[in-house]
Short mmCIF file of C-alpha atoms in Angstrom, two decimals:
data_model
loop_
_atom_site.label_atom_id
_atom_site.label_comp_id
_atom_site.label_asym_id
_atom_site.label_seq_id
_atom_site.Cartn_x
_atom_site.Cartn_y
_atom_site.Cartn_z
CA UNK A 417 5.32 61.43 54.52
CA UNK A 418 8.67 61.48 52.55
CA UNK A 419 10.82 58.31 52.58
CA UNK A 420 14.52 60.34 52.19
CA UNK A 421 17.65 58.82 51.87
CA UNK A 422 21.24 60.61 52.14
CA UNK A 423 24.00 59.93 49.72
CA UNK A 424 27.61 61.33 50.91
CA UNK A 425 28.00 61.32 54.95
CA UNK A 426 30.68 63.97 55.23
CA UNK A 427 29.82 66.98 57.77
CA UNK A 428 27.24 67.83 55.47
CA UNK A 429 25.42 64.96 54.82
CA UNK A 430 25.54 64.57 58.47
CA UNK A 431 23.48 67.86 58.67
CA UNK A 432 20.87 66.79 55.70
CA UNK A 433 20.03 63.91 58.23
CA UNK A 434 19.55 65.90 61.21
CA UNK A 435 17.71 67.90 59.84
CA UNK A 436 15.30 65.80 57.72
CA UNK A 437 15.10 63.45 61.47
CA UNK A 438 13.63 66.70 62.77
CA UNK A 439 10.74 66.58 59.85
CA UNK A 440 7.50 65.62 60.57
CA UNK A 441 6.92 65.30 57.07
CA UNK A 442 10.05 62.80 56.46
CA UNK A 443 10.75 59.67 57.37
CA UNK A 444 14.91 58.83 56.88
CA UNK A 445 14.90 55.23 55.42
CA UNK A 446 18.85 55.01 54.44
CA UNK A 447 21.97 56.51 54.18
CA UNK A 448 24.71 55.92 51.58
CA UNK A 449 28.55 56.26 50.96
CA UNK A 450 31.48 54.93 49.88
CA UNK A 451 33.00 55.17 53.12
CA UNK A 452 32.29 52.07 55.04
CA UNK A 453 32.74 53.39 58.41
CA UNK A 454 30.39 56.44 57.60
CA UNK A 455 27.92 54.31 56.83
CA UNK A 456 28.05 52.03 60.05
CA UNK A 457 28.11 55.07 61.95
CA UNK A 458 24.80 56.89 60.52
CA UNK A 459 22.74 53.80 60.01
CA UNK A 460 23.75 52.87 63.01
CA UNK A 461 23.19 56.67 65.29
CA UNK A 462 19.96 56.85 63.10
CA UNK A 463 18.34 53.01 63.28
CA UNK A 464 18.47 53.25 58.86
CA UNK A 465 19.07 50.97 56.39
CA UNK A 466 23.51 51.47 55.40
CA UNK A 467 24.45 51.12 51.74
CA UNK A 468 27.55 51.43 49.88
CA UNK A 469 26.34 51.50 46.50
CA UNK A 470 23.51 53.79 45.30
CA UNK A 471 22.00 51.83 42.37
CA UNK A 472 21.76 48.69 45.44
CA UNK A 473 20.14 51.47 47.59
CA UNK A 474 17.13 52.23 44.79
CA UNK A 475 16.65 48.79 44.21
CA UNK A 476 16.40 47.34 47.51
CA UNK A 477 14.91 50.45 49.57
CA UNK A 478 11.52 52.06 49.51
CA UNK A 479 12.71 55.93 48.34
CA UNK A 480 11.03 59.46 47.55
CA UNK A 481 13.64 61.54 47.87
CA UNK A 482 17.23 61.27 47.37
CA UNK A 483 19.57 63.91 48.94
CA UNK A 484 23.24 64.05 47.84
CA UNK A 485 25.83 65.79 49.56
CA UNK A 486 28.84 63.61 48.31
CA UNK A 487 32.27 65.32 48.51
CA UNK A 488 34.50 66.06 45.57
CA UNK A 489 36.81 68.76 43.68
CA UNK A 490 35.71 72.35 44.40
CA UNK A 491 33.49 70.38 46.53
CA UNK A 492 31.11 70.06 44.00
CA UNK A 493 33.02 67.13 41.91
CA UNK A 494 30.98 64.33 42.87
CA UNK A 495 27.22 65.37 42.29
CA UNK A 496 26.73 64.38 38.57
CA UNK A 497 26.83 60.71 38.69
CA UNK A 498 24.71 60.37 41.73
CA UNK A 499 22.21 62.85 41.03
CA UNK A 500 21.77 61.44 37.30
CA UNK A 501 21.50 57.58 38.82
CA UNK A 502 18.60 58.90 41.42
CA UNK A 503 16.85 61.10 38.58
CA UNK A 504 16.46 58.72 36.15
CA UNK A 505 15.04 56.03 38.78
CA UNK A 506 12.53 58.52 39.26
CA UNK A 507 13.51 60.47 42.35
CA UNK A 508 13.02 63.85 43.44
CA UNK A 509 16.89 65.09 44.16
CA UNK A 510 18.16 67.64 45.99
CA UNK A 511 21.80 68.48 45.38
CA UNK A 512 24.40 70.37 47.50
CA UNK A 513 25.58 73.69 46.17
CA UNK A 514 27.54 73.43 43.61
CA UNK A 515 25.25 72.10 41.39
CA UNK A 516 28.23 70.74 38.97
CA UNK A 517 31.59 72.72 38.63
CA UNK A 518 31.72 70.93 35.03
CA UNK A 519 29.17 73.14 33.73
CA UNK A 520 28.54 70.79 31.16
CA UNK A 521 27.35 68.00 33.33
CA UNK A 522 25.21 70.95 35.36
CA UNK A 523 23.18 71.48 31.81
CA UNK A 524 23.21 67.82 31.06
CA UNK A 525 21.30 67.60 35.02
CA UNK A 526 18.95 70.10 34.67
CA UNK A 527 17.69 68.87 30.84
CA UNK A 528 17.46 65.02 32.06
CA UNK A 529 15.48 66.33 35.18
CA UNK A 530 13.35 68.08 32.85
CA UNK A 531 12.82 65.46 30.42
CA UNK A 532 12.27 63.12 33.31
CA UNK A 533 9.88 65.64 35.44
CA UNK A 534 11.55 64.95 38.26
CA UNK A 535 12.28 67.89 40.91
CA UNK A 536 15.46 68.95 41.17
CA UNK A 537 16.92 71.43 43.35
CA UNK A 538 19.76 72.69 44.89
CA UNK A 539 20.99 73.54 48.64
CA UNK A 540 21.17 77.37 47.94
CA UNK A 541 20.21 78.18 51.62
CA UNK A 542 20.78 81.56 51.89
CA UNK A 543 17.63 82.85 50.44
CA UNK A 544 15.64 80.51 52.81
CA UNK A 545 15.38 83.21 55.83
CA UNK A 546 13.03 85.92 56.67
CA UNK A 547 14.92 88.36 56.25
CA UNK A 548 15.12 87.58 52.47
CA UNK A 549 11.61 86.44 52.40
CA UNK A 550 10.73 90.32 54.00
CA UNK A 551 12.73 91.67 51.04
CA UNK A 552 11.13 89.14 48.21
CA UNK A 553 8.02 90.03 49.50
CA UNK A 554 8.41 94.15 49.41
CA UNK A 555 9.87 93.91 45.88
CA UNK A 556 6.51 91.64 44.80
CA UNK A 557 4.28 94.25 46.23
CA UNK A 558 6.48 97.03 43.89
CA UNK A 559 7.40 98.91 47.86
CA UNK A 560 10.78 98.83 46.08
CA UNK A 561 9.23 100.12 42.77
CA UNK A 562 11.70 99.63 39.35
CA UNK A 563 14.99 97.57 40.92
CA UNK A 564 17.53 99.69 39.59
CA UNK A 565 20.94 97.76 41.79
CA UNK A 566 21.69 95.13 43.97
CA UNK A 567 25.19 95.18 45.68
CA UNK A 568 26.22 92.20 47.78
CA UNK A 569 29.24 90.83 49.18
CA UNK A 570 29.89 87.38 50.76
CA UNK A 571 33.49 86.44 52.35
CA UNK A 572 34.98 83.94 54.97
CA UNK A 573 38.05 82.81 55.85
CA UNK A 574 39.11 79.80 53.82
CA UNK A 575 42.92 78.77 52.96
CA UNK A 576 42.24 75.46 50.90
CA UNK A 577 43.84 75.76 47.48
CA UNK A 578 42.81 73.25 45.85
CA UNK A 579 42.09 74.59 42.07
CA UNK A 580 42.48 78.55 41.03
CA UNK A 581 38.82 78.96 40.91
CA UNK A 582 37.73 77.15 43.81
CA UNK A 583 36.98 80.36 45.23
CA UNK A 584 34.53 81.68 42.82
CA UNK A 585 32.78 77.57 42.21
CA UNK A 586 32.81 76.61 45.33
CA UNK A 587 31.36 79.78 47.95
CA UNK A 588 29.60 82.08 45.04
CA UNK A 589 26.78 79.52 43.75
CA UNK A 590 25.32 81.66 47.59
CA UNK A 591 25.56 84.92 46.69
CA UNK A 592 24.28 84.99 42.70
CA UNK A 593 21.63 83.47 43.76
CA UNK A 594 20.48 85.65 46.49
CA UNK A 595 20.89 88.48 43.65
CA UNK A 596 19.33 86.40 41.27
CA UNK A 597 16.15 85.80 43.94
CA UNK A 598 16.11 89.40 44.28
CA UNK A 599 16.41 90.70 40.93
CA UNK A 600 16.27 87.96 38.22
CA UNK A 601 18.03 86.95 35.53
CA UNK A 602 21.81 87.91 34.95
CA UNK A 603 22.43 88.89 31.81
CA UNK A 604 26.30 90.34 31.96
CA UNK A 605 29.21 90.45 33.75
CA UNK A 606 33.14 91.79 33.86
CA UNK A 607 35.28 90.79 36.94
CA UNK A 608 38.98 91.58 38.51
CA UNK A 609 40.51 88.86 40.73
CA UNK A 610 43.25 88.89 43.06
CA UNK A 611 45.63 86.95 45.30
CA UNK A 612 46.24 87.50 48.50
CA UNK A 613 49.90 87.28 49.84
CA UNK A 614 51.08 83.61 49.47
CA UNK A 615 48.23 82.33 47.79
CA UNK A 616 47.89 80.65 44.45
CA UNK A 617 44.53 80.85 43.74
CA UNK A 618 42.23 83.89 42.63
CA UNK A 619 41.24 84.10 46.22
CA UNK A 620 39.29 88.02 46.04
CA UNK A 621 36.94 88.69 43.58
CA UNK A 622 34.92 92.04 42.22
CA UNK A 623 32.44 91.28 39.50
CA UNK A 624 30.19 93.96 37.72
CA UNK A 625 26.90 92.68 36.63
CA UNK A 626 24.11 93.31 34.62
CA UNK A 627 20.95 92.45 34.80
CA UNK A 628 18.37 91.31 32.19
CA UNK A 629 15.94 93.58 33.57
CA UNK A 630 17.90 96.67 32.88
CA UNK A 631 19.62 97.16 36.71
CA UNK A 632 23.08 96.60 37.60
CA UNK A 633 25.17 95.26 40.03
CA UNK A 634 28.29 94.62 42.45
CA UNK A 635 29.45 91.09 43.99
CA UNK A 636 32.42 91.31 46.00
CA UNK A 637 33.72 88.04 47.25
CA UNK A 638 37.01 86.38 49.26
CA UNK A 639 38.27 83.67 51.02
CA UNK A 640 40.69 85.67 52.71
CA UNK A 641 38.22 87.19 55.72
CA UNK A 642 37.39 86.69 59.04
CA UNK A 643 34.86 84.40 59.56
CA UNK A 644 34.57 85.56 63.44
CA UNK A 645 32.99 88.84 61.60
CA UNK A 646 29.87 88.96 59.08
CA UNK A 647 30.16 87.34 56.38
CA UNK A 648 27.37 88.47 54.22
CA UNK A 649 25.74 91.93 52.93
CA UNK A 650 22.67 92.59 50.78
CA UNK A 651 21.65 95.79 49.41
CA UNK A 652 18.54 95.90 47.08
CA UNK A 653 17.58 99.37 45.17
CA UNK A 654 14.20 100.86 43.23
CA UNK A 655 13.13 103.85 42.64
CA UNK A 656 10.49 103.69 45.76
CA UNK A 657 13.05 102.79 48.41
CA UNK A 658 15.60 100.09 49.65
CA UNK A 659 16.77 97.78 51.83
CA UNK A 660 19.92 96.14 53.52
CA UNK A 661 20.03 92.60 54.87
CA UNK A 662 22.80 92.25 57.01
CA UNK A 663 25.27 88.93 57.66
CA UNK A 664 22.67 86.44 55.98
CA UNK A 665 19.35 87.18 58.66
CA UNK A 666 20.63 88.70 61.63
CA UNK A 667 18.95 92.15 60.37
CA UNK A 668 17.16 93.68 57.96
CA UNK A 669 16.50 97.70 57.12
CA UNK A 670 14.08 98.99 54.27
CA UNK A 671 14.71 102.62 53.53
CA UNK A 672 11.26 103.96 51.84
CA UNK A 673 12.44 107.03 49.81
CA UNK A 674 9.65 109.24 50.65
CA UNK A 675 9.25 108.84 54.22
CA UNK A 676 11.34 109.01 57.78
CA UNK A 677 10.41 106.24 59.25
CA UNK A 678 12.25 103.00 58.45
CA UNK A 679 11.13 99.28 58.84
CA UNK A 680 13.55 97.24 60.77
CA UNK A 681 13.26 93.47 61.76
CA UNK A 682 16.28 91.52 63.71
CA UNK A 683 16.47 88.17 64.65
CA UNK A 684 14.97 87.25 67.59
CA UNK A 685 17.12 85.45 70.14
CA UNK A 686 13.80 83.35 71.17
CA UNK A 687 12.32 82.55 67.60
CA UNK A 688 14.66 83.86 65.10
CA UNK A 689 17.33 81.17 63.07
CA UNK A 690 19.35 80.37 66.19
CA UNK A 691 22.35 79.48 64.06
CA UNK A 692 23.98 79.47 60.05
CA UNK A 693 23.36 75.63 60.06
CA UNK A 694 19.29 76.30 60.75
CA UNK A 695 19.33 77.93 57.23
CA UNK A 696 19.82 73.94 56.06
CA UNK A 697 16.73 73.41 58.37
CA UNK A 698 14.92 75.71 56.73
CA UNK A 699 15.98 74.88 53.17
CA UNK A 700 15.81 71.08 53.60
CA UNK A 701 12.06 71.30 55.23
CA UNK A 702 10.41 74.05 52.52
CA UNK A 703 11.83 71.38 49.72
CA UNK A 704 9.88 68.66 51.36
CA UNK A 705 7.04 70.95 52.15
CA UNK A 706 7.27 71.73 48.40
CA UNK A 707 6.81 68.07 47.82
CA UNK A 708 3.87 67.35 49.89
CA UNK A 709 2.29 70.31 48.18
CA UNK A 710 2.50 69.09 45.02
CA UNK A 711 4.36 71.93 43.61
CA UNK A 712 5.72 71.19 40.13
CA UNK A 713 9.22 70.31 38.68
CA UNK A 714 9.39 74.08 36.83
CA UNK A 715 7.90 75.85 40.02
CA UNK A 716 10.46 74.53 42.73
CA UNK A 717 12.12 77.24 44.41
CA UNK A 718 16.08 76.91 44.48
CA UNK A 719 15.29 74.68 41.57
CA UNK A 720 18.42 73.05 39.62
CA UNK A 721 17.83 75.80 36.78
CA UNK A 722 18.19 77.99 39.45
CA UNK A 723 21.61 76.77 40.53
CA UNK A 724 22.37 76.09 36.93
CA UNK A 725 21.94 79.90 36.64
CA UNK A 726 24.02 80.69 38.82
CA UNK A 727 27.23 78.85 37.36
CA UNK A 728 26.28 79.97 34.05
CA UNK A 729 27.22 83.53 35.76
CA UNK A 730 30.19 81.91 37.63
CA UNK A 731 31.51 80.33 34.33
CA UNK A 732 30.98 83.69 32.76
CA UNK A 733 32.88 85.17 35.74
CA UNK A 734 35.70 83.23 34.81
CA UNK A 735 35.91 83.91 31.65
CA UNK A 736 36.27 87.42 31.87
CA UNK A 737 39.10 87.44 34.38
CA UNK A 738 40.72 84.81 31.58
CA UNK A 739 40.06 87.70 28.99
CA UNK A 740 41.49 90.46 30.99
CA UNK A 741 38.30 92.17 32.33
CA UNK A 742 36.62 91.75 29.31
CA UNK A 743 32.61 91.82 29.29
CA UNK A 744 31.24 88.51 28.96
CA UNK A 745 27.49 87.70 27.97
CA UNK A 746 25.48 84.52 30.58
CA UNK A 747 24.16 82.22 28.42
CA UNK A 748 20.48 82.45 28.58
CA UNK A 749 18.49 79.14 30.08
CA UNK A 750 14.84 80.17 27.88
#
């Protein structure tokens, strides 16, 4: 059993404790914010111990796991100071994506973590469905054979404006890591950026990647799409076959390259994710599975290296639309 507490009772820190309530592995002990009347409220609907100062909450509250969900710029301003308070008392943390949009406070996170041994890890929930488990596992038993691209595209419908690159910090630490999950280690990348009418910010994205392993790639991202349409596509390529995941779990196709017949798996209506916010479910629960199993700092799936990762590419990203298109090499992690 898990003794969690929530930092940051927004929306989603409203769905961390849902979810964790819903854990038989978890018990939720406290909740914490700045916000006085968030705090009333979720101690209150959940029977928890309130707080509005972290460092009070460690001290005076019985705590395995910290989960922080705390608002900020890009919406991912606000993660650094709680997540370094709760990992140097010790705690397992798991931070909403982004890990850091100051990518120099995201490598400062994942080496104190480290030097603590302390899990961290990072609400990258899109890889936490079957459908990307199915493809995961086809690519481990080599159905796939050499990966030789992965093309994937992730857009909604979001008007905020609140920095030119909130697009690109704020939605894409998703959809490099589902490439990442799928084919490793990013090694370069060249992107093009555009606005869409009346907009300020780089809103549209279209970033060329390479991968360490030799196989390339295609992100194309925007916040200027229908969210009342899919949202997400996945396409994974070897030399043995590949498949297509389709708007995040709702279907997956593998295409073997020598045969007719093709394996195809939707989402059930009865047992399938019944909604986007179950991906949290499943996310949240696997971390604290993770726990109970004993699994290892380095060996945590989603892990903040992971995430780190991913706005090393992000960073990278930026960079080259700064240069004009130019190539840019992702600082290695090793």
């Amino acid at each position: 059993m898990q003794k969690v507490a929530v930092v940051g009772l927004g929306n989603i820190g409203k769905t961390h404790c849902k979810y964790y309530m819903e854990d038989p592995n978890v018990e939720l002990v406290a909740v914490c914010d700045v916000m006085e009347d968030k705090v009333e409220e979720l101690s209150r609907h959940y029977g928890v111990k309130g707080f509005l100062d972290l460092k009070e909450m460690l001290r005076e509250a019985e705590i395995d796991v910290v989960s922080i969900a705390t608002a900020g710029l890009e919406n991912g301003g606000d993660h650094y100071e709680p997540a370094v308070i709760a990992i140097e008392a010790g705690k397992n943390v798991l931070v909403e994506k982004p890990i850091s949009n100051d990518i120099e406070k995201a490598r400062e996170m994942v080496k104190l973590a480290k030097e603590k041994n302390v899990r961290l890890v990072s609400n990258l929930n899109h890889r936490f469905v079957p459908a990307a488990y199915k493809g995961r596992e086809l690519i481990d038993n080599d159905e796939l054979g050499a990966l030789l691209f992965v093309n994937m595209k992730l857009t909604i419908q979001n008007p905020a404006e609140t920095s030119p690159w909130f697009h690109l910090r704020a939605l894409h630490p998703h959809s490099i890591d589902v490439m990442r999950y799928f084919a490793g280690d990013i090694k370069r990348v060249q992107a093009f950026m555009t606005k869409a009418p009346g907009r300020e910010i780089w809103s549209t994205a279209s970033i060329n990647l390479e991968f360490a392993s030799g196989a390339v790639g295609h992100l194309t991202g925007s916040y200027d799409m229908a969210g009342r349409h899919p949202i997400e596509y996945c396409e994974v390529a070897g030399n043995k076959g590949r498949f297509v995941i389709d708007n995040v779990y709702e279907n997956f196709t593998f295409y073997p390259h020598q045969q007719d017949e093709l394996l195809v798996l939707r989402n059930s209506i009865m047992t399938g994710v019944g909604s986007f916010q179950e991906t949290f479910k499943n996310r949240l629960q696997h971390f604290i599975q993770q726990i109970e199993d004993g699994v290892s700092p380095e060996d945590m799936e989603a892990s903040g290296a992971d995430a780190l990762a991913g706005q090393e590419v992000i960073e990278a990203a930026i960079r080259s639309q700064l240069e004009g298109g130019a190539v840019i090499e992702v600082p290695s992690l090793a």
